[in-house]
mmCIF file of C-alpha atoms in Angstrom:
data_model
loop_
_atom_site.group_PDB
_atom_site.id
_atom_site.type_symbol
_atom_site.label_atom_id
_atom_site.label_comp_id
_atom_site.label_asym_id
_atom_site.label_seq_id
_atom_site.Cartn_x
_atom_site.Cartn_y
_atom_site.Cartn_z
ATOM 1 C CA MET A 18 -0.003 0.047 0.021
ATOM 2 C CA ASN A 19 0.926 3.665 -0.470
ATOM 3 C CA TYR A 20 0.455 5.809 2.618
ATOM 4 C CA ARG A 21 1.434 9.353 1.503
ATOM 5 C CA HIS A 22 0.131 11.092 4.657
ATOM 6 C CA ALA A 23 -1.426 14.246 3.249
ATOM 7 C CA PHE A 24 -3.957 12.119 1.527
ATOM 8 C CA HIS A 25 -5.014 10.510 4.924
ATOM 9 C CA ALA A 26 -4.267 13.382 7.650
ATOM 10 C CA GLY A 27 -6.996 13.146 10.423
ATOM 11 C CA ASN A 28 -8.345 9.852 9.527
ATOM 12 C CA HIS A 29 -9.088 6.866 12.006
ATOM 13 C CA ALA A 30 -5.582 5.727 11.991
ATOM 14 C CA ASP A 31 -4.388 9.177 13.103
ATOM 15 C CA VAL A 32 -7.005 9.302 15.782
ATOM 16 C CA LEU A 33 -5.601 6.036 17.294
ATOM 17 C CA LYS A 34 -2.053 6.854 16.536
ATOM 18 C CA HIS A 35 -2.215 10.381 17.920
ATOM 19 C CA TRP A 36 -4.233 9.687 20.948
ATOM 20 C CA VAL A 37 -1.671 7.046 22.171
ATOM 21 C CA LEU A 38 1.294 9.360 21.253
ATOM 22 C CA THR A 39 -0.216 12.346 23.421
ATOM 23 C CA ARG A 40 -0.925 9.814 26.318
ATOM 24 C CA VAL A 41 2.733 8.847 26.465
ATOM 25 C CA LEU A 42 3.957 12.450 26.015
ATOM 26 C CA ALA A 43 1.768 13.416 28.960
ATOM 27 C CA HIS A 44 3.162 10.748 30.949
ATOM 28 C CA LEU A 45 6.941 11.633 30.025
ATOM 29 C CA GLN A 46 5.920 15.234 31.241
ATOM 30 C CA ARG A 47 5.135 13.970 34.731
ATOM 31 C CA LYS A 48 8.955 13.900 35.705
ATOM 32 C CA ALA A 49 10.980 16.857 35.708
ATOM 33 C CA THR A 50 14.001 15.325 33.929
ATOM 34 C CA PRO A 51 14.247 15.957 30.196
ATOM 35 C CA PHE A 52 13.107 13.581 27.462
ATOM 36 C CA ARG A 53 13.562 13.047 23.813
ATOM 37 C CA ALA A 54 10.900 12.256 21.216
ATOM 38 C CA ILE A 55 12.025 10.689 17.841
ATOM 39 C CA ASP A 56 9.815 10.576 14.751
ATOM 40 C CA THR A 57 11.411 8.253 12.112
ATOM 41 C CA HIS A 58 8.992 8.987 9.382
ATOM 42 C CA ALA A 59 7.752 12.529 10.235
ATOM 43 C CA GLY A 60 6.024 13.769 7.064
ATOM 44 C CA LEU A 61 5.194 17.491 6.857
ATOM 45 C CA GLY A 62 4.354 18.135 10.282
ATOM 46 C CA PHE A 63 0.844 19.407 9.834
ATOM 47 C CA TYR A 64 -1.869 19.190 7.105
ATOM 48 C CA ASP A 65 -4.590 21.659 5.750
ATOM 49 C CA LEU A 66 -7.720 19.569 5.602
ATOM 50 C CA THR A 67 -9.015 21.884 2.953
ATOM 51 C CA ALA A 68 -6.120 21.219 0.772
ATOM 52 C CA ASP A 69 -6.314 19.144 -2.610
ATOM 53 C CA GLU A 70 -4.979 16.014 -1.091
ATOM 54 C CA ALA A 71 -7.028 15.712 1.728
ATOM 55 C CA GLY A 72 -10.094 16.914 -0.143
ATOM 56 C CA ARG A 73 -9.847 14.069 -2.727
ATOM 57 C CA THR A 74 -10.061 11.360 -0.016
ATOM 58 C CA GLY A 75 -12.168 13.022 2.665
ATOM 59 C CA GLU A 76 -10.983 10.567 4.993
ATOM 60 C CA TRP A 77 -10.859 12.926 7.895
ATOM 61 C CA HIS A 78 -14.645 13.501 7.874
ATOM 62 C CA ASP A 79 -14.939 9.750 9.269
ATOM 63 C CA GLY A 80 -11.853 10.271 11.573
ATOM 64 C CA ILE A 81 -11.305 13.510 13.662
ATOM 65 C CA GLY A 82 -14.550 14.947 12.052
ATOM 66 C CA ARG A 83 -16.344 12.447 14.171
ATOM 67 C CA LEU A 84 -14.920 13.597 17.402
ATOM 68 C CA ASP A 85 -16.702 16.763 17.721
ATOM 69 C CA ALA A 86 -19.557 15.546 19.774
ATOM 70 C CA PRO A 87 -18.126 14.815 23.374
ATOM 71 C CA PHE A 88 -17.783 11.483 24.651
ATOM 72 C CA SER A 89 -18.595 10.260 28.364
ATOM 73 C CA GLU A 90 -16.756 11.992 31.175
ATOM 74 C CA ASP A 91 -14.027 9.218 31.600
ATOM 75 C CA VAL A 92 -13.270 9.045 28.028
ATOM 76 C CA GLU A 93 -13.079 13.000 27.593
ATOM 77 C CA ALA A 94 -10.668 13.082 30.628
ATOM 78 C CA LEU A 95 -8.311 10.737 28.710
ATOM 79 C CA LEU A 96 -8.761 12.544 25.265
ATOM 80 C CA ALA A 97 -8.127 15.903 26.942
ATOM 81 C CA PRO A 98 -4.394 16.109 25.971
ATOM 82 C CA TYR A 99 -4.815 15.047 22.476
ATOM 83 C CA ARG A 100 -7.809 17.596 22.151
ATOM 84 C CA ALA A 101 -5.589 20.466 23.905
ATOM 85 C CA ALA A 102 -2.831 19.944 21.597
ATOM 86 C CA LEU A 103 -5.062 19.743 18.568
ATOM 87 C CA ALA A 104 -6.688 23.150 19.749
ATOM 88 C CA SER A 105 -3.218 24.849 20.421
ATOM 89 C CA VAL A 106 -1.913 23.838 16.906
ATOM 90 C CA ARG A 107 -5.031 25.130 15.241
ATOM 91 C CA ALA A 108 -4.785 28.499 17.337
ATOM 92 C CA ARG A 109 -1.291 28.906 15.777
ATOM 93 C CA HIS A 110 -1.798 27.698 12.389
ATOM 94 C CA GLY A 111 -5.630 27.782 11.539
ATOM 95 C CA ASP A 112 -8.847 26.125 12.186
ATOM 96 C CA THR A 113 -8.628 23.762 9.112
ATOM 97 C CA ILE A 114 -5.176 22.366 10.203
ATOM 98 C CA TYR A 115 -4.739 18.846 11.469
ATOM 99 C CA PRO A 116 -1.361 18.172 13.278
ATOM 100 C CA GLY A 117 0.925 15.282 12.386
ATOM 101 C CA SER A 118 3.113 13.847 14.978
ATOM 102 C CA PRO A 119 5.769 16.383 14.765
ATOM 103 C CA ALA A 120 3.283 19.227 15.480
ATOM 104 C CA LEU A 121 1.857 17.173 18.496
ATOM 105 C CA VAL A 122 5.305 16.358 19.869
ATOM 106 C CA ARG A 123 6.178 20.099 19.751
ATOM 107 C CA GLU A 124 3.218 21.056 21.894
ATOM 108 C CA PHE A 125 4.584 18.787 24.833
ATOM 109 C CA LEU A 126 8.393 19.693 24.730
ATOM 110 C CA ARG A 127 9.506 21.794 27.658
ATOM 111 C CA PRO A 128 12.828 23.741 27.736
ATOM 112 C CA GLY A 129 15.404 21.059 27.842
ATOM 113 C CA ASP A 130 13.366 18.448 25.916
ATOM 114 C CA GLN A 131 14.080 17.675 22.440
ATOM 115 C CA GLY A 132 12.145 16.421 19.435
ATOM 116 C CA VAL A 133 13.907 14.964 16.396
ATOM 117 C CA PHE A 134 12.046 14.609 13.031
ATOM 118 C CA VAL A 135 13.301 12.451 10.309
ATOM 119 C CA GLU A 136 12.067 12.782 6.734
ATOM 120 C CA LEU A 137 13.720 11.501 3.645
ATOM 121 C CA HIS A 138 11.285 12.770 0.899
ATOM 122 C CA PRO A 139 13.004 15.875 -0.311
ATOM 123 C CA ALA A 140 9.764 18.111 -0.779
ATOM 124 C CA ASP A 141 8.272 17.068 2.497
ATOM 125 C CA GLY A 142 11.592 17.295 4.171
ATOM 126 C CA ALA A 143 12.229 20.827 3.017
ATOM 127 C CA VAL A 144 8.592 21.844 4.395
ATOM 128 C CA LEU A 145 9.365 20.074 7.622
ATOM 129 C CA HIS A 146 12.648 21.846 7.844
ATOM 130 C CA ALA A 147 11.229 25.318 7.380
ATOM 131 C CA ARG A 148 8.487 24.605 9.845
ATOM 132 C CA TYR A 149 10.684 23.050 12.869
ATOM 133 C CA ASN A 150 14.387 23.665 12.353
ATOM 134 C CA GLN A 151 14.053 27.135 13.931
ATOM 135 C CA ASP A 152 12.906 26.036 17.220
ATOM 136 C CA PRO A 153 15.814 25.153 19.493
ATOM 137 C CA ARG A 154 13.975 22.235 20.997
ATOM 138 C CA THR A 155 13.387 20.460 17.629
ATOM 139 C CA LYS A 156 15.747 19.166 14.876
ATOM 140 C CA VAL A 157 14.844 17.919 11.342
ATOM 141 C CA LEU A 158 16.893 15.540 9.779
ATOM 142 C CA ALA A 159 16.930 14.309 5.945
ATOM 143 C CA LEU A 160 17.575 10.551 6.465
ATOM 144 C CA ASP A 161 15.971 7.274 5.679
ATOM 145 C CA GLY A 162 14.015 6.429 8.901
ATOM 146 C CA TRP A 163 15.150 2.910 9.093
ATOM 147 C CA THR A 164 18.751 4.089 9.126
ATOM 148 C CA ALA A 165 18.205 6.871 11.488
ATOM 149 C CA LEU A 166 16.557 4.614 13.983
ATOM 150 C CA PRO A 167 19.597 2.694 15.131
ATOM 151 C CA ALA A 168 21.608 5.975 14.745
ATOM 152 C CA LEU A 169 19.411 8.121 17.124
ATOM 153 C CA ILE A 170 19.276 5.707 20.027
ATOM 154 C CA PRO A 171 19.945 5.898 22.914
ATOM 155 C CA PRO A 172 19.484 9.610 23.312
ATOM 156 C CA LYS A 173 21.619 11.379 25.799
ATOM 157 C CA GLU A 174 18.561 12.176 27.916
ATOM 158 C CA ARG A 175 17.952 8.274 28.271
ATOM 159 C CA ARG A 176 14.262 9.034 28.543
ATOM 160 C CA GLY A 177 11.790 9.272 25.861
ATOM 161 C CA LEU A 178 9.864 7.801 22.956
ATOM 162 C CA VAL A 179 10.542 6.717 19.426
ATOM 163 C CA LEU A 180 7.548 6.719 16.860
ATOM 164 C CA ILE A 181 8.091 4.413 13.943
ATOM 165 C CA ASP A 182 5.362 5.217 11.226
ATOM 166 C CA PRO A 183 6.547 4.049 7.856
ATOM 167 C CA PRO A 184 4.484 4.558 4.571
ATOM 168 C CA TYR A 185 4.142 0.682 3.813
ATOM 169 C CA GLU A 186 4.905 1.309 0.171
ATOM 170 C CA VAL A 187 7.464 -1.579 -0.016
ATOM 171 C CA PRO A 188 6.392 -5.388 0.310
ATOM 172 C CA GLY A 189 7.453 -6.831 3.613
ATOM 173 C CA GLU A 190 7.445 -3.614 5.614
ATOM 174 C CA ILE A 191 5.434 -5.141 8.485
ATOM 175 C CA GLU A 192 7.958 -7.827 8.900
ATOM 176 C CA ARG A 193 10.745 -5.489 8.644
ATOM 177 C CA LEU A 194 9.000 -3.325 11.518
ATOM 178 C CA GLY A 195 9.370 -6.453 13.598
ATOM 179 C CA ARG A 196 12.977 -7.068 12.847
ATOM 180 C CA GLU A 197 14.007 -3.134 13.356
ATOM 181 C CA LEU A 198 11.936 -2.900 16.623
ATOM 182 C CA LEU A 199 13.456 -5.773 18.253
ATOM 183 C CA LYS A 200 16.974 -4.450 17.236
ATOM 184 C CA ALA A 201 16.049 -1.012 18.549
ATOM 185 C CA VAL A 202 14.905 -2.421 22.030
ATOM 186 C CA GLY A 203 18.067 -4.465 22.269
ATOM 187 C CA LYS A 204 19.932 -1.185 21.880
ATOM 188 C CA TRP A 205 17.878 1.066 24.060
ATOM 189 C CA ALA A 206 15.904 -1.111 26.433
ATOM 190 C CA THR A 207 14.233 1.451 28.482
ATOM 191 C CA GLY A 208 12.751 3.631 25.744
ATOM 192 C CA THR A 209 9.270 3.732 24.810
ATOM 193 C CA TYR A 210 8.499 2.647 21.256
ATOM 194 C CA LEU A 211 5.269 3.240 19.302
ATOM 195 C CA ALA A 212 5.187 1.121 16.107
ATOM 196 C CA TRP A 213 2.310 1.722 14.011
ATOM 197 C CA TYR A 214 0.923 -0.592 11.232
ATOM 198 C CA PRO A 215 -2.211 -0.821 8.772
ATOM 199 C CA ILE A 216 -4.494 -3.448 9.002
ATOM 200 C CA LYS A 217 -5.071 -4.780 5.587
ATOM 201 C CA ASP A 218 -3.444 -8.082 5.846
ATOM 202 C CA ALA A 219 -4.665 -9.366 9.181
ATOM 203 C CA ALA A 220 -2.674 -12.517 9.234
ATOM 204 C CA ALA A 221 0.655 -10.435 8.732
ATOM 205 C CA VAL A 222 -0.199 -8.552 11.739
ATOM 206 C CA ASP A 223 -0.977 -11.513 13.848
ATOM 207 C CA ARG A 224 2.231 -13.066 12.834
ATOM 208 C CA LEU A 225 4.031 -9.721 13.695
ATOM 209 C CA ALA A 226 2.380 -9.786 17.080
ATOM 210 C CA ALA A 227 3.142 -13.386 17.727
ATOM 211 C CA SER A 228 6.827 -12.994 16.855
ATOM 212 C CA LEU A 229 7.265 -10.026 19.255
ATOM 213 C CA ASP A 230 5.277 -11.723 21.949
ATOM 214 C CA ALA A 231 7.885 -14.455 21.823
ATOM 215 C CA ALA A 232 11.016 -12.306 21.381
ATOM 216 C CA LEU A 233 10.632 -9.014 23.094
ATOM 217 C CA PRO A 234 12.523 -8.737 26.164
ATOM 218 C CA ARG A 235 10.354 -5.807 27.619
ATOM 219 C CA PRO A 236 6.614 -5.566 28.107
ATOM 220 C CA ALA A 237 4.363 -4.455 25.430
ATOM 221 C CA LEU A 238 0.803 -3.763 24.306
ATOM 222 C CA ARG A 239 -0.911 -4.522 21.019
ATOM 223 C CA LEU A 240 -3.583 -1.738 20.357
ATOM 224 C CA ASP A 241 -5.800 -2.383 17.406
ATOM 225 C CA LEU A 242 -8.738 -0.208 16.208
ATOM 226 C CA LEU A 243 -10.862 -1.432 13.399
ATOM 227 C CA ILE A 244 -13.586 0.400 11.523
ATOM 228 C CA HIS A 245 -14.497 -2.015 8.717
ATOM 229 C CA ARG A 246 -14.957 -5.756 8.840
ATOM 230 C CA PRO A 247 -11.589 -7.470 8.099
ATOM 231 C CA ASP A 248 -11.063 -7.607 4.173
ATOM 232 C CA PRO A 249 -7.587 -8.014 2.510
ATOM 233 C CA THR A 250 -8.765 -5.758 -0.337
ATOM 234 C CA ARG A 251 -9.054 -2.515 1.760
ATOM 235 C CA LEU A 252 -7.671 -0.757 4.947
ATOM 236 C CA SER A 253 -9.799 -2.227 7.738
ATOM 237 C CA GLY A 254 -8.164 -0.228 10.664
ATOM 238 C CA SER A 255 -4.580 0.105 11.965
ATOM 239 C CA GLY A 256 -2.662 -0.593 15.413
ATOM 240 C CA LEU A 257 0.179 0.124 17.529
ATOM 241 C CA ILE A 258 2.839 -2.007 19.338
ATOM 242 C CA VAL A 259 3.744 -0.031 22.391
ATOM 243 C CA VAL A 260 7.067 -1.305 23.993
ATOM 244 C CA ASN A 261 7.464 -0.128 27.535
ATOM 245 C CA PRO A 262 4.124 1.500 27.634
ATOM 246 C CA PRO A 263 3.302 3.693 30.716
ATOM 247 C CA TRP A 264 1.821 1.668 33.386
ATOM 248 C CA THR A 265 -1.522 3.334 33.003
ATOM 249 C CA LEU A 266 -1.839 2.865 29.234
ATOM 250 C CA ARG A 267 -3.566 -0.612 29.174
ATOM 251 C CA GLU A 268 -6.296 0.551 31.636
ATOM 252 C CA GLU A 269 -6.661 3.814 29.508
ATOM 253 C CA ALA A 270 -7.054 1.982 26.201
ATOM 254 C CA ASP A 271 -9.553 -0.326 27.782
ATOM 255 C CA ILE A 272 -11.628 2.887 28.374
ATOM 256 C CA VAL A 273 -11.059 4.856 25.145
ATOM 257 C CA LEU A 274 -10.772 2.148 22.554
ATOM 258 C CA PRO A 275 -14.290 0.807 22.770
ATOM 259 C CA ALA A 276 -15.585 4.422 22.485
ATOM 260 C CA LEU A 277 -13.488 5.165 19.485
ATOM 261 C CA ALA A 278 -14.436 1.741 17.864
ATOM 262 C CA GLU A 279 -18.135 2.709 18.187
ATOM 263 C CA ARG A 280 -17.916 6.195 17.284
ATOM 264 C CA LEU A 281 -15.558 5.586 14.058
ATOM 265 C CA ALA A 282 -17.261 2.407 12.852
ATOM 266 C CA GLN A 283 -18.335 2.172 9.255
ATOM 267 C CA ALA A 284 -21.251 0.103 7.823
ATOM 268 C CA GLY A 285 -22.054 -1.057 11.206
ATOM 269 C CA TYR A 286 -18.718 -2.470 12.276
ATOM 270 C CA GLY A 287 -16.053 -1.355 14.823
ATOM 271 C CA ALA A 288 -13.847 -3.219 16.791
ATOM 272 C CA PHE A 289 -10.673 -2.984 19.074
ATOM 273 C CA ARG A 290 -7.971 -5.111 20.722
ATOM 274 C CA CYS A 291 -5.841 -4.269 23.801
ATOM 275 C CA ALA A 292 -3.577 -7.350 24.543
ATOM 276 C CA PRO A 293 -0.239 -7.474 26.251
ATOM 277 C CA LEU A 294 2.712 -8.924 24.385
ATOM 278 C CA GLY A 295 6.229 -9.971 25.745
ATOM 279 C CA PRO A 296 7.074 -10.562 29.552
ATOM 280 C CA PRO A 297 4.669 -9.168 32.292
ATOM 281 C CA ALA A 298 5.124 -5.674 33.192
#
């Protein structure tokens, strides 16, 4: 599949990915010591939902567009950092903007924290550089994300997260995700890793999860959100493997994922999974 992100900004996959990202960032902020957030496939940083790319697909209408109505009080409490970051980005850049992961990371950085955004695509990288390389807390690198991953860890702060969000344009990239994630955890065992994948070939995702369950030396969670019945001809949903998740994340996901599955369901189908992987926490 080809996942050039400008066409998909604000869709159901972004809602899941960015909710989890903001929960982890909020958790990192609880300690005063600095942290580093590394985004290996960063894209443009943020996207205009009225632009041609997003307008062609309109996917955001069935993603962030369905979150306008409030949820129950307990769900809203856990969505609050995500909603606050979205509001802050829009206050700065306009009401039709949807933040990618670099824009969300920037909202959580304090003095001393660091965001590192990696993008290989020349045009996208130039935009990302113009948007974020002037902030002393952020740095943009023009590198292949898979090459950058081992080069950037462990960070000097020894605290932080790595978001691995490849475009899945190359066959076998889900399998590569598993291999590279295991190598990264072997090099920086205490970092939090968020590894995103599309759910199109459900069997491939199950194999990924089984291999990581058997091989990971650290506790992890598998978080899936499906908004269509599983169908190998279409994107049915997406998921994240979260290695070294915050200790509250499983309980939080058990509250938020059912609400998102119900709200974002299409053709009467929505489902979710929150399952531990690897050794017990």
